[in-house]
C-alpha positions as MATLAB code, in Angstrom:
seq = 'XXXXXXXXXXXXXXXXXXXXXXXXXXXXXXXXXXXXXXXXXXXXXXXXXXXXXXXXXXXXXXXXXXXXXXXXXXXXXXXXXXXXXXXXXXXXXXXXXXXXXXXXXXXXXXXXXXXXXXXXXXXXXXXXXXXXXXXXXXXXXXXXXXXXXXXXXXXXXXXXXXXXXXXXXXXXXXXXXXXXXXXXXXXXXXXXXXXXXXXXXXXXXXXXXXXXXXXXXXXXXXXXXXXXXXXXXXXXXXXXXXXXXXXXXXXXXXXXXXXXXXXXXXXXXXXXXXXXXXXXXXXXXXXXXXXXXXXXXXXXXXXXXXXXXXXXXXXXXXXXXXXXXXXXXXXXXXXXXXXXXXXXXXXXXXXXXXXXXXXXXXXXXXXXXXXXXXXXXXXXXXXXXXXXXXXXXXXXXXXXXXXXXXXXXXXXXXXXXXXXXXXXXXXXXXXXXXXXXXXXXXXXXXXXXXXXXXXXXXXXXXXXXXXXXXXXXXXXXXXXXXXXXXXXXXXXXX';
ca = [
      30.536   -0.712   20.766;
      33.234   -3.039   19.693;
      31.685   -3.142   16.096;
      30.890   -1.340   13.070;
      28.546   -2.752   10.704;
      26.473   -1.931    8.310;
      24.264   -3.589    4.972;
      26.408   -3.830    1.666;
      23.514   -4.119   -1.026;
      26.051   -5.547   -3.533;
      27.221   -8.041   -1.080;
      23.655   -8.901    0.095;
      25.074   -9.626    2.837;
      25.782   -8.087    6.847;
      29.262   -6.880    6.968;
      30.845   -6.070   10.277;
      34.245   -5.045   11.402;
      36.308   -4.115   14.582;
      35.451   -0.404   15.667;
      39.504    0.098   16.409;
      39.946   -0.890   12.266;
      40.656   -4.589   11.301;
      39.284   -6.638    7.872;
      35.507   -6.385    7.607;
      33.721   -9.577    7.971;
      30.605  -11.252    6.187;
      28.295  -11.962    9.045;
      25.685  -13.498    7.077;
      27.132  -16.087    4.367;
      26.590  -19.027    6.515;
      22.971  -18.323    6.856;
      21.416  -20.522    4.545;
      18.885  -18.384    3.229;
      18.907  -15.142    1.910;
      18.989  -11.431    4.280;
      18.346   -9.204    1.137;
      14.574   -8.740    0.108;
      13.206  -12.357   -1.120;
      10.195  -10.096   -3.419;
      12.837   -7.106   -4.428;
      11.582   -5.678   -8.161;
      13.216   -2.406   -8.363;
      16.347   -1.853  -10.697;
      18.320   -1.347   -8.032;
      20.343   -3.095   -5.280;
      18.097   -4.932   -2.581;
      16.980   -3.690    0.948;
      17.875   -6.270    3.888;
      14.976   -7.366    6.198;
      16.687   -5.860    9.223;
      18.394   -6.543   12.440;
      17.173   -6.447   15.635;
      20.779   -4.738   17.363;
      24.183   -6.499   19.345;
      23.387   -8.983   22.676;
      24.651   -7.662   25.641;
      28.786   -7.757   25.211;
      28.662   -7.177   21.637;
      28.506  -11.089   21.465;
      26.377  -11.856   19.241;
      24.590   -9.817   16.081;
      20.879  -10.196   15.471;
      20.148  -10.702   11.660;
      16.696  -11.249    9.585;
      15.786  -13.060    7.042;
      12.347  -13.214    5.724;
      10.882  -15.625    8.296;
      13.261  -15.942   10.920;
      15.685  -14.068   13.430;
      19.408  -15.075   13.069;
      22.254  -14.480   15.432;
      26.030  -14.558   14.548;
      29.372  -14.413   15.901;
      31.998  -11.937   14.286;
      34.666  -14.267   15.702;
      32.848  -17.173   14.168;
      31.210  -15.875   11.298;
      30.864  -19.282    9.915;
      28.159  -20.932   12.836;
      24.947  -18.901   12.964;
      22.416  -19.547   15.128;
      18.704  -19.516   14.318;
      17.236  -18.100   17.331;
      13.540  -18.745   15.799;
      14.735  -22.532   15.499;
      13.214  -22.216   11.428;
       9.695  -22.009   12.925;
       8.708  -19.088   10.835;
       9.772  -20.732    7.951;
       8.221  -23.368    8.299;
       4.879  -21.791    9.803;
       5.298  -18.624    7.420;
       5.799  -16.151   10.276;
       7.170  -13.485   10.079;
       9.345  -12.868   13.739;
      10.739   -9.744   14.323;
      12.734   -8.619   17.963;
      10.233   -6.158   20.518;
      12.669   -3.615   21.979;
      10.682   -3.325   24.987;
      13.268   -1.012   26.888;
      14.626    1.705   24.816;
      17.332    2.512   27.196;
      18.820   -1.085   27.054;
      22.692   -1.820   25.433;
      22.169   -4.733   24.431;
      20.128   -7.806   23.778;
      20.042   -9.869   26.629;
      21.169  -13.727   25.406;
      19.004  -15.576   28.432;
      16.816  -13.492   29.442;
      13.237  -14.010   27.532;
      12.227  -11.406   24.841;
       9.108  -10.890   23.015;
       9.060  -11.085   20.045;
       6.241   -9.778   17.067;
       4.634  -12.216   14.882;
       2.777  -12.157   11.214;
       1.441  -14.892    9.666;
       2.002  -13.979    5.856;
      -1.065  -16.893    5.018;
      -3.454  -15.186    7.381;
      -2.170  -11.710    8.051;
      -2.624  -12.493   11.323;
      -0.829  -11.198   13.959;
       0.842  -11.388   17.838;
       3.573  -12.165   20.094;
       5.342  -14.901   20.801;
       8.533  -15.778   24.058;
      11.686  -16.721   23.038;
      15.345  -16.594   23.756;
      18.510  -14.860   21.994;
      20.165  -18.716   22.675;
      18.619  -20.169   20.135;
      17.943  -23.618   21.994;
      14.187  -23.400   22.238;
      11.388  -22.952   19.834;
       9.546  -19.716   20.500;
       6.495  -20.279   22.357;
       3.490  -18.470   21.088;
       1.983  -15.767   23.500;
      -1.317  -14.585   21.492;
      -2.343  -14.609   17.861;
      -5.251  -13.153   16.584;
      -7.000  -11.978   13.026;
      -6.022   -8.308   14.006;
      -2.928   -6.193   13.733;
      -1.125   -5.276   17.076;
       0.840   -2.452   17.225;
       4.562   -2.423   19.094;
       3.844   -2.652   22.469;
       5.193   -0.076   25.726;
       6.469   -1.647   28.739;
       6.082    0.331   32.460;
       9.416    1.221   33.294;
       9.525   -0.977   36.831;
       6.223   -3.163   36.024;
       5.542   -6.205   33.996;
       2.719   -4.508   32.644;
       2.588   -3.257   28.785;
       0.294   -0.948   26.853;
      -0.525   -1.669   22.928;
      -3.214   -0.867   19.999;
      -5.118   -3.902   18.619;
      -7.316   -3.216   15.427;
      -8.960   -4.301   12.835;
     -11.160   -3.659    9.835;
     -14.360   -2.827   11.719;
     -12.568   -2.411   15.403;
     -10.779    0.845   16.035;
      -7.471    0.749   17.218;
      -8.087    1.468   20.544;
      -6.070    1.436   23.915;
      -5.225   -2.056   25.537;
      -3.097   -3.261   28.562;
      -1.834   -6.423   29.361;
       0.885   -7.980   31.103;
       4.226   -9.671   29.390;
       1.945  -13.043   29.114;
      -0.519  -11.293   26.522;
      -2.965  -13.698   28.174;
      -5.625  -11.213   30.056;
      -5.854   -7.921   27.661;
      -7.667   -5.319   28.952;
      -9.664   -2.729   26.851;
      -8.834    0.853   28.144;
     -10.502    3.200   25.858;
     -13.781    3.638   23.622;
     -12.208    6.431   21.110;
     -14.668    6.269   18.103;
     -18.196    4.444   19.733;
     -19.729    6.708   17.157;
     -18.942    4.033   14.305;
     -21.860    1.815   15.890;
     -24.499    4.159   14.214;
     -22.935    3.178   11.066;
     -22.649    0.421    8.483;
     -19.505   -0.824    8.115;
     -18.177   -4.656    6.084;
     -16.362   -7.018    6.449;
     -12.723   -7.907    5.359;
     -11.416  -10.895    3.497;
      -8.568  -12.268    1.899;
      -8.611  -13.210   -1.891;
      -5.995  -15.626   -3.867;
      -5.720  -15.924   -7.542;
      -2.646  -15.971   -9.903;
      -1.464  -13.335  -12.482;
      -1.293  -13.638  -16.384;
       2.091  -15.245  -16.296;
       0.979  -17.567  -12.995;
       2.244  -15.940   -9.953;
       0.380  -16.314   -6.855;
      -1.554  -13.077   -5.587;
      -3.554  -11.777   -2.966;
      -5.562   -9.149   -1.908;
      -8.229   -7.756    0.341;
     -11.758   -7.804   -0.482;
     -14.715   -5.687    1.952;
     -18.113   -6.059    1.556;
     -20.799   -4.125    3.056;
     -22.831   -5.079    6.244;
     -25.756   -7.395    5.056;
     -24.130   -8.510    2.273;
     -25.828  -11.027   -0.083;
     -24.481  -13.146   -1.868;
     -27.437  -13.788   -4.395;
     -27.622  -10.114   -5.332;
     -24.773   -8.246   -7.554;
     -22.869   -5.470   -6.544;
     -21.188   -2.430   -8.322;
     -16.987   -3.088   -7.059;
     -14.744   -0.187   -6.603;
     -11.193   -1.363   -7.235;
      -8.134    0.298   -5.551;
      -4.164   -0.315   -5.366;
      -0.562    1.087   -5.352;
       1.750   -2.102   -5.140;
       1.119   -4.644   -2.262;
      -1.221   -3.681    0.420;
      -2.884   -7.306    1.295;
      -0.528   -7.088    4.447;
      -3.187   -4.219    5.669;
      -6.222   -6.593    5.839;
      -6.829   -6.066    9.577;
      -6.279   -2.328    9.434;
      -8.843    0.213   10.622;
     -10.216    2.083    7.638;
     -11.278    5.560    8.763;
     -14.485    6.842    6.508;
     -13.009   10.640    6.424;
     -12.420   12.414    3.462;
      -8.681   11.438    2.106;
      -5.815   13.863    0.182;
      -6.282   11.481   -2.815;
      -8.024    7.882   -2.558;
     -10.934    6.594   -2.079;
     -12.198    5.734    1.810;
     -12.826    1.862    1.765;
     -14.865    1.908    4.804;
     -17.074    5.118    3.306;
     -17.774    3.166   -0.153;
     -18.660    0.014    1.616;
     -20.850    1.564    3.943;
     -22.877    2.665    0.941;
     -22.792   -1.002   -0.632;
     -20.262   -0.976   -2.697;
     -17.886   -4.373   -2.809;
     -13.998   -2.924   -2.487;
     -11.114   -5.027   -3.969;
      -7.480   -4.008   -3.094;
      -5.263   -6.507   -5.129;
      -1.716   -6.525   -5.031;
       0.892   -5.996   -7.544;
       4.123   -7.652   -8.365;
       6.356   -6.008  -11.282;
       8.865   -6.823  -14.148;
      11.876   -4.805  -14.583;
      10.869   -2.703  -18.058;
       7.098   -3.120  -18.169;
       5.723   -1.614  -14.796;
       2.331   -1.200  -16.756;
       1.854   -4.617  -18.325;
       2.736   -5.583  -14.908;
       0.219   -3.779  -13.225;
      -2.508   -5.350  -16.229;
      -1.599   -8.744  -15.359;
      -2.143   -8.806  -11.629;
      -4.906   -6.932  -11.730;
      -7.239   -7.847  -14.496;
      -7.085  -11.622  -13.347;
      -7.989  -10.233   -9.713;
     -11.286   -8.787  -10.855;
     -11.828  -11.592  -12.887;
     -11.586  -13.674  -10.332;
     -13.711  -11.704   -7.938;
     -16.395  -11.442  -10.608;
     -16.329  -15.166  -11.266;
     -17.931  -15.381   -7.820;
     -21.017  -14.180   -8.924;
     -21.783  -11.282   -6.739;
     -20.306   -8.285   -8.652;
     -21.525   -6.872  -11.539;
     -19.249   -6.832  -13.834;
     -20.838   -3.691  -15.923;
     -20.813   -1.614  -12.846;
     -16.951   -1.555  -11.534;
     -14.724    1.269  -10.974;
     -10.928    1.471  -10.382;
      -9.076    4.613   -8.329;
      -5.946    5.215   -7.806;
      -3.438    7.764   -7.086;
       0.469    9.186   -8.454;
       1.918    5.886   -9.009;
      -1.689    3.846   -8.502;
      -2.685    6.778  -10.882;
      -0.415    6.071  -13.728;
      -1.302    2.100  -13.306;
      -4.989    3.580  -13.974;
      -4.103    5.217  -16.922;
      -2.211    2.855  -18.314;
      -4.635    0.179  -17.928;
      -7.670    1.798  -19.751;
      -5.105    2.443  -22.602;
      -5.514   -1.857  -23.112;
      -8.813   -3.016  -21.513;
     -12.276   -1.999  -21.250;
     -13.240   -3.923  -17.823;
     -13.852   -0.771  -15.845;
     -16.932    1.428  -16.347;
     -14.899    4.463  -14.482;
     -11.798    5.180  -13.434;
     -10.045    7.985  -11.607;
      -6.796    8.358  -12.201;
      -4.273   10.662   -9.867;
      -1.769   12.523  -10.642;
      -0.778   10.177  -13.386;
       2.494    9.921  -15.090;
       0.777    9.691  -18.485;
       4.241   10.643  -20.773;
       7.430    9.220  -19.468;
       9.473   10.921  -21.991;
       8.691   13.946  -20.955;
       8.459   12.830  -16.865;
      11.988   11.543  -17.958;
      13.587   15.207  -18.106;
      11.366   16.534  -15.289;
      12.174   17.767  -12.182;
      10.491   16.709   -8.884;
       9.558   20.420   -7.688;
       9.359   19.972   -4.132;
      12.848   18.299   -3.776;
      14.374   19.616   -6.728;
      15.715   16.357   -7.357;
      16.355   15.399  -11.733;
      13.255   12.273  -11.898;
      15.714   10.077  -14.441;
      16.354    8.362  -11.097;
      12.845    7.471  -10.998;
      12.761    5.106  -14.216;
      16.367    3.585  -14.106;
      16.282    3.119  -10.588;
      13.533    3.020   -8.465;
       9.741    2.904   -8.425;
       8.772    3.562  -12.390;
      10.789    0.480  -13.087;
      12.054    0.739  -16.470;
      15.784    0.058  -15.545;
      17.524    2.256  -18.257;
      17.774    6.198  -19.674;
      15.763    7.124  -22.142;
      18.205    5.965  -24.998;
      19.376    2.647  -23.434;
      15.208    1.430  -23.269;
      13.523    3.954  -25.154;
      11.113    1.160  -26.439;
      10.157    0.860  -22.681;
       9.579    4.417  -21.773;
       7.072    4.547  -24.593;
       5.237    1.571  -24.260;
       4.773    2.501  -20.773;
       3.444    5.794  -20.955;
      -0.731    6.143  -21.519;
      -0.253    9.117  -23.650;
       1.167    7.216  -26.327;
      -2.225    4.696  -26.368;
      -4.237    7.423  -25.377;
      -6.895    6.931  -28.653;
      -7.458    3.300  -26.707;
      -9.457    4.555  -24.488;
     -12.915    4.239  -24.031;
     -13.868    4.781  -20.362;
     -14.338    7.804  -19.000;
     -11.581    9.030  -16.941;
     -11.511   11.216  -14.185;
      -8.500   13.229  -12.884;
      -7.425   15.288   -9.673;
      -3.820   16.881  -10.587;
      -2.650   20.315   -8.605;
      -0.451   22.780   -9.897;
       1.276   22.636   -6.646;
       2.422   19.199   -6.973;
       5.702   18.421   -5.749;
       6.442   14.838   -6.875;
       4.823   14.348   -9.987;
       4.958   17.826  -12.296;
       0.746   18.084  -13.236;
       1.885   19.089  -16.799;
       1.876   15.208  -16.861;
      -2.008   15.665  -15.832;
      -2.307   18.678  -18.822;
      -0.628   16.072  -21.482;
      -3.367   13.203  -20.441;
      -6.314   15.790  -20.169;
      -5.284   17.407  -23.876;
      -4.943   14.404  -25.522;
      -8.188   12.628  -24.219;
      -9.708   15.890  -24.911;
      -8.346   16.250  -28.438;
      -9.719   12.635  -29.082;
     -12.991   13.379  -27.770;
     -13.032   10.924  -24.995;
     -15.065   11.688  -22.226;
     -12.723   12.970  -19.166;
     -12.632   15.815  -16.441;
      -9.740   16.829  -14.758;
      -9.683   18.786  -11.318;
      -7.135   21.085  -10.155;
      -7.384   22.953   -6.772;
      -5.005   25.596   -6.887;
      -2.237   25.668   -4.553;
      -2.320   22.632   -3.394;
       0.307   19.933   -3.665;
       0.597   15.837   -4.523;
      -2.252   15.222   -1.677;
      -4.879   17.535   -0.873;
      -4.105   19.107    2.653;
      -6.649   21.458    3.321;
      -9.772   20.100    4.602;
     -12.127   21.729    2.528;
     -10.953   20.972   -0.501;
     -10.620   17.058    0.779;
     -14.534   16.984    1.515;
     -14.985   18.352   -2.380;
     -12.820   15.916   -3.649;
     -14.452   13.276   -1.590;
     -17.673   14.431   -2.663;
     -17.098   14.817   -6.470;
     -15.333   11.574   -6.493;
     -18.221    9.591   -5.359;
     -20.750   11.851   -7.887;
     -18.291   10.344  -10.511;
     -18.528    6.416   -9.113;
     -22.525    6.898   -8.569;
     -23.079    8.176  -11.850;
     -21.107    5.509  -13.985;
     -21.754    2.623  -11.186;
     -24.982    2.713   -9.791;
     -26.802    4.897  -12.142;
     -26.740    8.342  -10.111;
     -28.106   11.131  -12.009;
     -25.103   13.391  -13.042;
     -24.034   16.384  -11.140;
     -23.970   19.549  -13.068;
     -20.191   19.787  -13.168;
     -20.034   16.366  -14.346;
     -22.983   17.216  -17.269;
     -22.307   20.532  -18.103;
     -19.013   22.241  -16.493;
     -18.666   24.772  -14.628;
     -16.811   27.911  -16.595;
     -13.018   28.846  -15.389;
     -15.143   32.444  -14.275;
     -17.192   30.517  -12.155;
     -14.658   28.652  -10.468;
     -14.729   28.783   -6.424;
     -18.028   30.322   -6.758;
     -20.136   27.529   -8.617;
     -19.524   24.507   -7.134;
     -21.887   22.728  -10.039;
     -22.090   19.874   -6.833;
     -26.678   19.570   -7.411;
     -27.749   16.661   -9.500;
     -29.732   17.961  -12.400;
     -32.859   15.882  -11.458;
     -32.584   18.041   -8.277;
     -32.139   21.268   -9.450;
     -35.039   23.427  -10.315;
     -35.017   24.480  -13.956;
     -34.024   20.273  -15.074;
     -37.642   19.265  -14.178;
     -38.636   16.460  -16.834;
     -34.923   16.800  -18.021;
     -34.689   13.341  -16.972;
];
């Protein structure tokens, strides 16, 4: 190519510059809105939202910004073109270029591309026609409450293949042509979901503690009424809301909980998303989602002394922090949890080997300094610390195998909650790393997990592992899985 360009995070901008050597130029400072990540909240320099590659000739370079697809000049850095004609930003879609032939140079300026569309109101999503000119508005092809994946195009036939799925509709095989006008269902890969109960999928809106607007997803079961109250399971990691026409397969998991498996047995599932302040990832995490469940519960069909929250590795440490300040949930499992960031702070992530300081001043933990530049932060932020707050009973799955977060972290939690008499169990299946990868173990997790959530949610008798233990002799021999209203010798017990 005649260019070499790349993303320069402290610039936020596109930089480009002749491949034979020559001054680099800002491709993106006439665009009038911004390329680098609109929602960044990591101490750290932004992400872009993309490109989609060079038109044919190396004319033109195809930018994003968080709506809308951009093209500019090098030679004429200074009059961008917005191919989208602002359409997504003023619809809220979300356009992004289909590469349709994966052998082709370049972007070809007249010809018609496809291009993906997501309706960030909806979550809806499809395909819409437009041109690499810029002179028309893209004309929409199809758009419907389901997520489409990225389409394959024959080779010498107008004739693509694509997944479309939702909550309750596998992602199975369909063909259409470039129109998207007559799809075509081409396979039946999971018919066996039609002996089962499934839910339903909707999208919640409330505002955090400080007034931020929020969503998330909230499934009910099949049947669901309204008039009665339901036990909620809540789950979440950061934002997810942009899932809410996935397929959710009821299999046993490495770590979470299966939405589709808890609904099918009536429980109400909220997944709320999260939005964070640099220095106070858990306080961040307590003000998006307590007002989420409030909100939920203010509807009338939850019962707000029967909910649970899961969560794992970061989602984990959210957990524990949370039931550290509020008593809202009945339960909560809490995965391989950073519970001490003092100590996380000198760790080492085993599996990569890499020092974790990068961790909190840089990336996901979100405190935004060392230890001794914020160490206010790291112990505010670490459940440990607040550990005799606690009143709900806490379940934990941390393996000695774990490669990202050290399960010492899941020994300091454990000991402590132990030392203050709370009630919590911790599970550790040896050998095994961050998520559970044989199957076995999964379908144990699965199944103690949901013992757990019965027992504290919809009045379940207790299991005997749950009640009693099961001694470190025992282990792998005494599964301690039977109820104790179900097991012989606990007749009358309860």
């Amino acid at each position: 190519g005649r260019w070499v360009y790349w993303w320069d995070g402290h610039e936020r901008a596109w930089l480009a510059m002749p491949s034979g050597g020559g001054d680099p130029v800002n491709l993106t400072a006439a665009i009038p809105y911004r390329v680098d990540d609109e929602e960044h909240d990591h101490p750290m320099l932004p992400s872009s939202y993309g490109s989609a590659g060079w038109t044919a000739g190396d004319r033109s370079f195809l930018v994003y910004d968080r709506y809308d697809v951009w093209a500019t000049d090098p030679r004429r850095p200074a009059e961008p073109r917005n191919v989208t004609e602002g359409v997504g930003r003023e619809e809220e879609l979300r356009f992004r270029y289909v590469r349709l032939d994966p052998d082709e140079e370049g972007i070809g300026r007249d010809e018609p591309i496809i291009l993906s569309a997501f309706d960030r109101g909806t979550k809806a999503s499809g395909f819409y026609r437009d041109r690499a000119t810029g002179t028309d508005r893209p004309q929409r092809l199809v758009m419907q409450d389901a997520h489409f994946g990225l389409p394959d195009k024959a080779e010498d036939a107008d004739v693509v293949l694509l997944t479309r799925e939702s909550f309750r509709e596998f992602p199975d095989l369909w063909v259409t042509d470039l129109s998207f006008g007559d799809m075509r269902k081409l396979s039946d890969a999971n018919p066996q979901m039609s002996e089962y109960r499934w839910g339903t999928a909707d999208l919640v809106h409330w505002r955090s503690t400080d007034g931020r607007p929020l969503d998330g997803m909230l499934f009910k079961p099949d049947g669901f009424d309204p008039a009665q109250r339901y036990p909620m399971m809540v789950y979440f990691y950061e934002t997810m809301s942009d899932w809410l026409h996935r397929y959710s397969s009821p299999g046993p998991g490495g770590s979470s909980v299966s939405v589709s498996f808890y609904v099918s047995r009536g429980y109400v599932v909220f997944v709320p998303d999260v939005h964070y302040r640099i220095g106070y990832p858990g306080e961040s995490a307590l003000d998006c989602v307590v007002p989420g469940v409030l909100h939920v519960v203010a509807q009338g069909y939850v019962d707000p002394e029967r909910i649970g929250v899961q969560g794992h590795s970061w989602g984990g440490y959210q957990i524990a922090y949370m039931v550290t300040q509020t008593d809202l949930f009945a339960a909560a499992e809490a995965g391989a949890p950073v519970s001490n960031m003092t100590s996380a702070y000198g760790g080492v992530r085993w599996q990569s080997g890499m020092s974790r300081m990068f961790q909190y001043e840089r990336s996901q933990s979100r405190i935004g300094g060392s230890l001794w530049e914020a160490r206010p932060q790291y112990i505010e932020n670490s459940p440990v610390f607040w550990a005799d707050k606690i009143d709900t009973p806490v379940l934990m799955l941390h393996n000695d195998e774990d490669g990202a977060v050290p399960w010492y972290q899941g020994i300091e939690f454990f000991v402590a909650l132990r030392r203050l008499s709370k009630p919590v169990w911790m599970l550790n299946y040896n050998g095994e790393a961050h998520g559970l990868r044989k199957y076995q173990n999964r379908k144990d997790w699965a199944v103690r997990m949901q013992q757990f959530f019965d027992h504290y949610l919809q009045d379940a008798p207790p299991p005997v592992w749950l009640a009693e233990g099961v001694p470190a002799v025992e282990k792998g021999r005494t599964l301690g899985l039977d109820l104790l209203e179900e097991r012989p010798d606990s007749a009358g017990a309860r």
